[in-house]
Structures are given as C-alpha cells and as structure tokens.
Amino acid sequence: MNLSSVDLNLLVVFEALYQTRNVTAAGRTLNRAQPSVSNALTRLRTLFGDPLFVRSGGSMMPTARAHQLMPQIRPVLEQIRHALTPPTHFDPATANQRRFRLAAGDYADITLLPLIISRLRQDAPGIDIRVSRLDRRTIVQQLERGEIDVALGGHLNAEEGMLVQPLFNESFVCIANQQHPQLAAGHWGLREYLTLPHALYAPSDDGSARGIIDRRLADMGLERRVAATFSHIIALPAVVAGSDLIATLACSVARRFSDPEKVCFLPLPSELAVAEFSIDLIAGRQAKRDPALAWLCNTIAQLNVGDILI
C-alpha cells in the first residue's frame, strides 16, 4: 500500500470510535459532525476490508480485526502526537479535564485506593478517577489499548516496555474462629490445614479461579477442601468468625477486618513455602511519554504504605 494515498486522519477517527463505541460520541471527541465521522468509517472499512465496528444495541462494537489493529495504531498516533507536541510541565494543582482509569481487584480497592484517592483529592482536585474491576485475563490488552491507565494488584503480568513499579510486599496468614473445636488442642500444621474446610476469595464470576496456594498444593500432590467461595475478600473474616471454616488471605486485610475477640491468626504451614509477594503498579508504555500519567504513577509509588501494613 502506498502510504501517500492514505489519509492518516482516518486513524484518529478509528481511535475515537474504538474508545467511545459510538459515532456521535466520537464526533464530539473530535469536534466533528456525525456525518463526517460516518463518512470516515466508510472509508476505514474500505481501507481495511473489514466492517471494523458493527452495531449492537446502542453501541458500535469492534470486530476482531479492529481489536487486532488497535494495539498497532495507538502507538503510531501517540508517537505522532508526541513529536508534534512541545514538552510541557504537568501541574497537578491546576490540571483539569483529565480522567485516569484505574483497574483494581478487591484487595487493592480496600487497601490502596483510599490512600490514592485521598492524595489525589489533595494534590489534584481537578482530576477525575474511574476505577474499574481488574480482569487478569485481559488487563495487558487493556493497558496496551489505552482502555486502562494503571493496574494495581499482586501477581500481575506485564509485557516488555510497560512500567512496573513495586509498591510494597504482602504475605499470607491463616485465620480461624477463636473457639474452633478442632484447634482447641493447639495443634496446627499442614495436616490440620488440609483437614479443615476452607473459605476462599475467588474474584472470577464463576468462583472457580484458584490462586497460588492451590497451585502450590497441587505441586505437592495435595488438595484442600474449599467449602465456600466468595467474590469479595472482605467477606472472609466475618464468615470465619461465625463458622468452622478457615481462610488464607493477605495479612493486611486479615488484620484490618478481623475481630480479634472472635478470630485467631495462624501462620501458613511451612511446607507450603509461599514467600512474600509484591503488590505492583503496572502502566502501559504511554506512561513514559505522558507527563500526567507519569506523575500519577510516581505519586502512587511514593505513598506511605505504613497504614496498609498493620
């Protein structure tokens, strides 16, 4: 294809349609009339030989080809914008009309986000924040496509070139009812851990996802009985306090939300040998070129996490 025959403004329209899923909204984003965007979409379809966006309800949903194209088109547009934009200084105190999109799991929601939001409201009150549910299956693609600016959590994967900033280390602890009849004798080890029924935090919709503990047990040819699964981590301390279930969860959550008069803390059996793990911030490649996003990442990285690790 002869690049001189391609109108690069079509790629800008493609990006706006991909982000908004709506022809009228894309027009508002680009300050263009709806018929102009519709005409550009027709030309895009001809250029790529694909419908690219198909109507579904009130939205224009990307086709598989559009999903394939977006990670290739976005960095090209970002490089062009970066080349045409003179270096600027980001002033959080006066910034406005900027919205950051964060993805966080249940754990980060209740540990990190209160600190993050508090700091941003103090330092950058004109900035808006959108917090979305973290989906580990798609988060890398969402960061690549610019749908999410920052992901927060543990055991996250990243691709080469992405910004990965460790925030602090976390560890696991076991909790049980203070009056648990099977622990009254004071015996605690791997045998008791495997014998007792467990409550499990499983954030996936179907409750089937298992984490590092079950992978470690599988490596040993062992399996625990999970008697109840929950989509919210904060449920576990209350459930354990009123039942014979035990649970394994992050220390900071267990200590913050467990009633010490009803719940006891037990070390993870040494045979499992699960070490501390890092809670990380991950951002897409654009963080290295976007002063505002770079500021956000740096601000989160410098938060005092002492209040988290209680």
Coordinates of C-alpha atoms in Angstrom, one line a residue:
M1 CA 0.0 0.0 0.0
N2 CA 1.3 3.5 -0.9
L3 CA 1.2 5.4 2.4
S4 CA 0.9 8.7 0.5
S5 CA -2.6 7.7 -0.6
V6 CA -3.8 7.1 3.0
D7 CA -5.4 9.9 5.0
L8 CA -3.9 9.5 8.4
N9 CA -6.8 11.4 9.9
L10 CA -8.8 8.2 9.4
L11 CA -6.7 6.6 12.1
V12 CA -7.7 9.3 14.5
V13 CA -11.3 8.6 13.8
F14 CA -10.7 4.9 14.2
E15 CA -9.2 5.5 17.7
A16 CA -12.1 7.7 18.7
L17 CA -14.6 5.1 17.6
Y18 CA -12.7 2.4 19.4
Q19 CA -12.7 4.4 22.6
T20 CA -16.3 5.6 22.5
R21 CA -18.1 2.8 20.7
N22 CA -20.4 5.5 19.3
V23 CA -20.4 7.6 16.1
T24 CA -21.9 10.6 17.7
A25 CA -19.7 10.5 20.8
A26 CA -16.6 10.0 18.6
G27 CA -17.7 13.2 16.7
R28 CA -17.9 15.1 19.9
T29 CA -14.5 13.9 20.9
L30 CA -13.0 15.0 17.6
N31 CA -15.2 18.2 17.3
R32 CA -16.6 16.8 14.0
A33 CA -20.1 16.4 12.8
Q34 CA -21.7 12.9 12.9
P35 CA -21.9 12.6 9.1
S36 CA -18.2 13.4 8.8
V37 CA -17.4 10.5 11.2
S38 CA -19.8 8.2 9.4
N39 CA -18.0 9.0 6.1
A40 CA -14.6 8.4 7.7
L41 CA -15.9 5.0 9.0
T42 CA -17.0 4.1 5.4
R43 CA -13.5 4.9 4.2
L44 CA -11.9 3.0 7.0
R45 CA -13.9 -0.1 6.1
T46 CA -12.8 0.2 2.5
L47 CA -9.2 0.7 3.6
F48 CA -9.0 -2.3 5.8
G49 CA -11.5 -4.5 4.0
D50 CA -13.5 -5.1 7.2
P51 CA -16.6 -3.7 8.9
L52 CA -14.4 -2.7 11.9
F53 CA -17.4 -1.6 14.0
V54 CA -20.8 -3.3 14.0
R55 CA -24.0 -2.0 15.6
S56 CA -25.0 -3.9 18.8
G57 CA -27.9 -2.2 20.7
G58 CA -26.9 1.4 21.1
S59 CA -23.2 0.8 20.6
M60 CA -20.7 0.2 17.7
M61 CA -18.8 -2.8 18.8
P62 CA -15.3 -3.5 17.4
T63 CA -14.8 -6.6 15.2
A64 CA -11.9 -9.0 15.8
R65 CA -10.0 -7.1 13.1
A66 CA -10.5 -3.8 14.9
H67 CA -9.2 -5.4 18.2
Q68 CA -6.2 -6.6 16.2
L69 CA -5.5 -3.2 14.7
M70 CA -5.8 -1.0 17.8
P71 CA -2.5 -2.1 19.6
Q72 CA -0.7 -1.2 16.3
I73 CA -2.5 2.1 15.6
R74 CA -2.4 3.6 19.1
P75 CA 1.4 3.8 19.5
V76 CA 1.7 5.3 16.0
L77 CA -0.7 8.0 16.9
E78 CA 1.0 8.6 20.2
Q79 CA 4.4 8.9 18.6
I80 CA 3.0 11.5 16.1
R81 CA 1.3 13.5 18.9
H82 CA 4.5 13.3 21.0
A83 CA 6.6 14.6 18.0
L84 CA 4.2 17.5 17.4
T85 CA 3.6 18.5 21.0
P86 CA 6.3 20.6 22.7
P87 CA 7.5 19.4 26.1
T88 CA 5.1 20.5 28.8
H89 CA 5.1 20.6 32.5
F90 CA 2.2 18.9 34.3
D91 CA 0.9 20.9 37.2
P92 CA -1.5 18.7 39.2
A93 CA -2.8 21.6 41.3
T94 CA -4.2 23.4 38.2
A95 CA -4.9 20.4 35.9
N96 CA -8.5 19.7 34.9
Q97 CA -10.4 17.9 32.2
R98 CA -8.1 14.8 32.7
R99 CA -9.5 11.4 33.7
F100 CA -7.4 8.5 34.8
R101 CA -8.7 4.9 34.5
L102 CA -7.5 2.5 37.2
A103 CA -8.1 -1.2 37.4
A104 CA -8.1 -2.8 40.8
G105 CA -9.1 -6.0 42.4
D106 CA -11.0 -6.3 45.7
Y107 CA -7.7 -6.3 47.6
A108 CA -6.4 -3.1 46.1
D109 CA -9.9 -1.5 46.4
I110 CA -9.8 -1.7 50.2
T111 CA -6.1 -1.2 50.8
L112 CA -4.6 1.1 48.2
L113 CA -7.5 3.1 46.8
P114 CA -8.4 5.0 50.0
L115 CA -4.8 6.3 50.1
I116 CA -4.6 7.0 46.4
I117 CA -7.9 8.9 46.3
S118 CA -7.1 10.9 49.4
R119 CA -3.8 12.0 47.9
L120 CA -5.3 12.9 44.5
R121 CA -8.1 15.0 46.1
Q122 CA -5.4 17.0 48.0
D123 CA -2.9 17.4 45.2
A124 CA -5.0 17.3 42.0
P125 CA -8.7 18.1 42.8
G126 CA -9.4 18.9 39.1
I127 CA -8.6 15.3 38.0
D128 CA -11.3 12.6 37.7
I129 CA -10.8 9.0 38.5
R130 CA -12.6 6.0 37.1
V131 CA -12.0 2.7 38.9
S132 CA -12.8 -0.5 37.0
R133 CA -12.7 -4.1 38.1
L134 CA -9.4 -5.8 37.4
D135 CA -9.6 -8.7 34.9
R136 CA -6.3 -10.6 34.9
R137 CA -7.2 -12.3 31.6
T138 CA -7.5 -9.0 29.7
I139 CA -5.5 -6.4 31.7
V140 CA -2.4 -6.5 29.5
Q141 CA -4.5 -5.9 26.4
Q142 CA -6.5 -3.1 28.1
L143 CA -3.3 -1.4 29.1
E144 CA -1.9 -1.8 25.6
R145 CA -5.1 -0.3 24.0
G146 CA -5.2 2.6 26.5
E147 CA -8.5 1.5 27.9
I148 CA -6.9 1.3 31.4
D149 CA -4.1 3.7 32.5
V150 CA -2.9 1.9 35.7
A151 CA -3.5 -1.6 37.1
L152 CA -3.0 -2.3 40.8
G153 CA -2.6 -5.7 42.4
G154 CA -0.4 -8.7 43.1
H155 CA 0.8 -11.4 40.8
L156 CA 0.1 -9.3 37.7
N157 CA 1.8 -10.0 34.4
A158 CA 3.3 -7.3 32.2
E159 CA 4.8 -7.1 28.7
E160 CA 8.2 -5.7 27.8
G161 CA 8.2 -1.9 27.7
M162 CA 5.4 -1.5 30.3
L163 CA 6.1 0.4 33.5
V164 CA 6.2 -1.9 36.5
Q165 CA 6.5 -0.3 39.9
P166 CA 6.6 -2.5 43.1
L167 CA 4.7 -0.7 45.8
F168 CA 5.1 -3.0 48.9
N169 CA 5.4 -6.6 49.9
E170 CA 2.5 -8.6 51.2
S171 CA 2.3 -12.1 52.9
F172 CA -0.4 -14.7 53.7
V173 CA -1.9 -15.6 57.0
C174 CA -4.5 -18.1 58.1
I175 CA -7.5 -17.2 60.2
A176 CA -9.9 -19.3 62.2
N177 CA -12.6 -19.0 64.8
Q178 CA -11.1 -18.4 68.2
Q179 CA -13.3 -21.2 69.6
H180 CA -12.7 -23.6 66.7
P181 CA -13.2 -27.1 68.2
Q182 CA -10.7 -28.8 66.0
L183 CA -8.0 -26.3 67.0
A184 CA -8.7 -26.3 70.7
A185 CA -5.8 -28.8 71.4
G186 CA -3.4 -26.3 70.0
H187 CA -2.2 -28.5 67.1
W188 CA -1.6 -26.6 63.9
G189 CA 0.2 -27.7 60.8
L190 CA -0.3 -29.0 57.2
R191 CA -2.5 -31.9 58.3
E192 CA -4.9 -29.6 60.1
Y193 CA -4.8 -27.2 57.2
L194 CA -5.8 -29.9 54.7
T195 CA -8.4 -31.4 57.1
L196 CA -10.4 -28.3 57.9
P197 CA -12.9 -26.8 55.4
H198 CA -11.8 -23.5 53.7
A199 CA -13.4 -20.2 52.7
L200 CA -11.8 -18.9 49.5
Y201 CA -11.7 -15.5 47.9
A202 CA -12.2 -16.2 44.2
P203 CA -12.8 -13.0 42.3
S204 CA -13.8 -14.6 39.0
D205 CA -17.5 -14.6 38.2
D206 CA -17.9 -18.4 38.4
G207 CA -16.0 -18.7 41.6
S208 CA -13.7 -21.3 40.1
A209 CA -10.4 -19.5 39.9
R210 CA -7.7 -20.7 42.3
G211 CA -4.6 -18.9 43.3
I212 CA -1.0 -19.5 44.4
I213 CA -1.9 -21.6 47.5
D214 CA -3.8 -24.2 45.4
R215 CA -1.1 -24.3 42.8
R216 CA 1.5 -25.0 45.5
L217 CA -0.7 -27.7 47.0
A218 CA -1.1 -29.3 43.5
D219 CA 2.7 -29.3 43.0
M220 CA 2.8 -31.4 46.2
G221 CA 0.0 -33.7 45.0
L222 CA -2.3 -32.3 47.7
E223 CA -5.7 -30.6 47.7
R224 CA -7.6 -28.7 50.3
R225 CA -11.4 -28.7 50.6
V226 CA -12.9 -25.3 49.6
A227 CA -16.4 -25.4 51.2
A228 CA -17.3 -21.8 50.3
T229 CA -16.1 -19.3 47.7
F230 CA -16.6 -15.5 47.8
S231 CA -16.2 -12.8 45.2
H232 CA -15.3 -10.2 47.8
I233 CA -12.3 -10.6 50.1
I234 CA -13.8 -8.6 52.9
A235 CA -16.4 -11.3 53.5
L236 CA -13.9 -13.9 54.7
P237 CA -13.1 -12.5 58.2
A238 CA -16.7 -12.3 59.1
V239 CA -17.5 -15.7 57.7
V240 CA -14.6 -17.3 59.6
A241 CA -15.7 -15.6 62.8
G242 CA -19.1 -17.3 62.7
S243 CA -18.2 -20.8 61.4
D244 CA -15.8 -23.7 61.4
L245 CA -14.2 -22.5 58.1
I246 CA -10.6 -21.3 58.0
A247 CA -9.2 -18.9 55.4
T248 CA -5.9 -17.9 53.9
L249 CA -5.7 -14.3 52.8
A250 CA -3.4 -11.3 52.8
C251 CA -2.1 -10.2 56.2
S252 CA -3.1 -6.6 55.8
V253 CA -6.8 -7.5 55.0
A254 CA -7.0 -10.1 57.8
R255 CA -5.6 -7.8 60.4
R256 CA -7.7 -4.8 59.4
F257 CA -11.1 -6.6 59.1
S258 CA -10.9 -9.4 61.6
D259 CA -12.4 -9.1 65.1
P260 CA -9.5 -10.2 67.4
E261 CA -12.1 -11.4 70.0
K262 CA -13.6 -13.8 67.5
V263 CA -10.7 -14.7 65.1
C264 CA -7.3 -16.1 65.7
F265 CA -4.3 -15.8 63.4
L266 CA -2.2 -18.8 62.3
P267 CA 0.9 -19.0 60.2
L268 CA 0.7 -20.6 56.8
P269 CA 2.1 -24.2 57.2
S270 CA 5.8 -24.1 56.5
E271 CA 5.5 -26.9 53.9
L272 CA 3.7 -24.6 51.6
A273 CA 6.7 -22.3 51.5
V274 CA 4.8 -19.3 50.0
A275 CA 7.0 -16.3 50.3
E276 CA 6.1 -12.7 50.4
F277 CA 4.7 -11.3 47.2
S278 CA 4.8 -7.9 45.6
I279 CA 1.9 -5.6 45.2
D280 CA 2.6 -3.7 42.0
L281 CA 1.5 -0.8 39.8
I282 CA 1.6 -1.5 36.1
A283 CA 1.0 1.1 33.4
G284 CA 1.2 0.9 29.6
R285 CA 4.1 2.2 27.5
Q286 CA 2.4 5.6 27.2
A287 CA 3.3 6.3 30.8
K288 CA 6.8 7.1 29.7
R289 CA 5.5 9.8 27.2
D290 CA 2.6 11.2 29.1
P291 CA 3.7 13.7 31.9
A292 CA 0.3 13.5 33.6
L293 CA 0.3 9.7 33.7
A294 CA 3.9 9.7 34.8
W295 CA 3.0 12.0 37.6
L296 CA 0.2 9.7 38.7
C297 CA 2.4 6.6 38.7
N298 CA 5.1 8.5 40.7
T299 CA 2.6 9.8 43.2
I300 CA 1.2 6.3 43.9
A301 CA 4.7 4.9 44.2
Q302 CA 5.6 7.4 46.8
L303 CA 2.6 6.8 49.0
N304 CA 3.3 5.9 52.6
V305 CA 2.1 2.3 52.9
G306 CA 2.7 2.1 56.6
D307 CA -1.1 2.4 57.2
I308 CA -1.6 -0.6 54.9
L309 CA 0.8 -3.0 56.6
I310 CA -0.8 -3.0 60.0

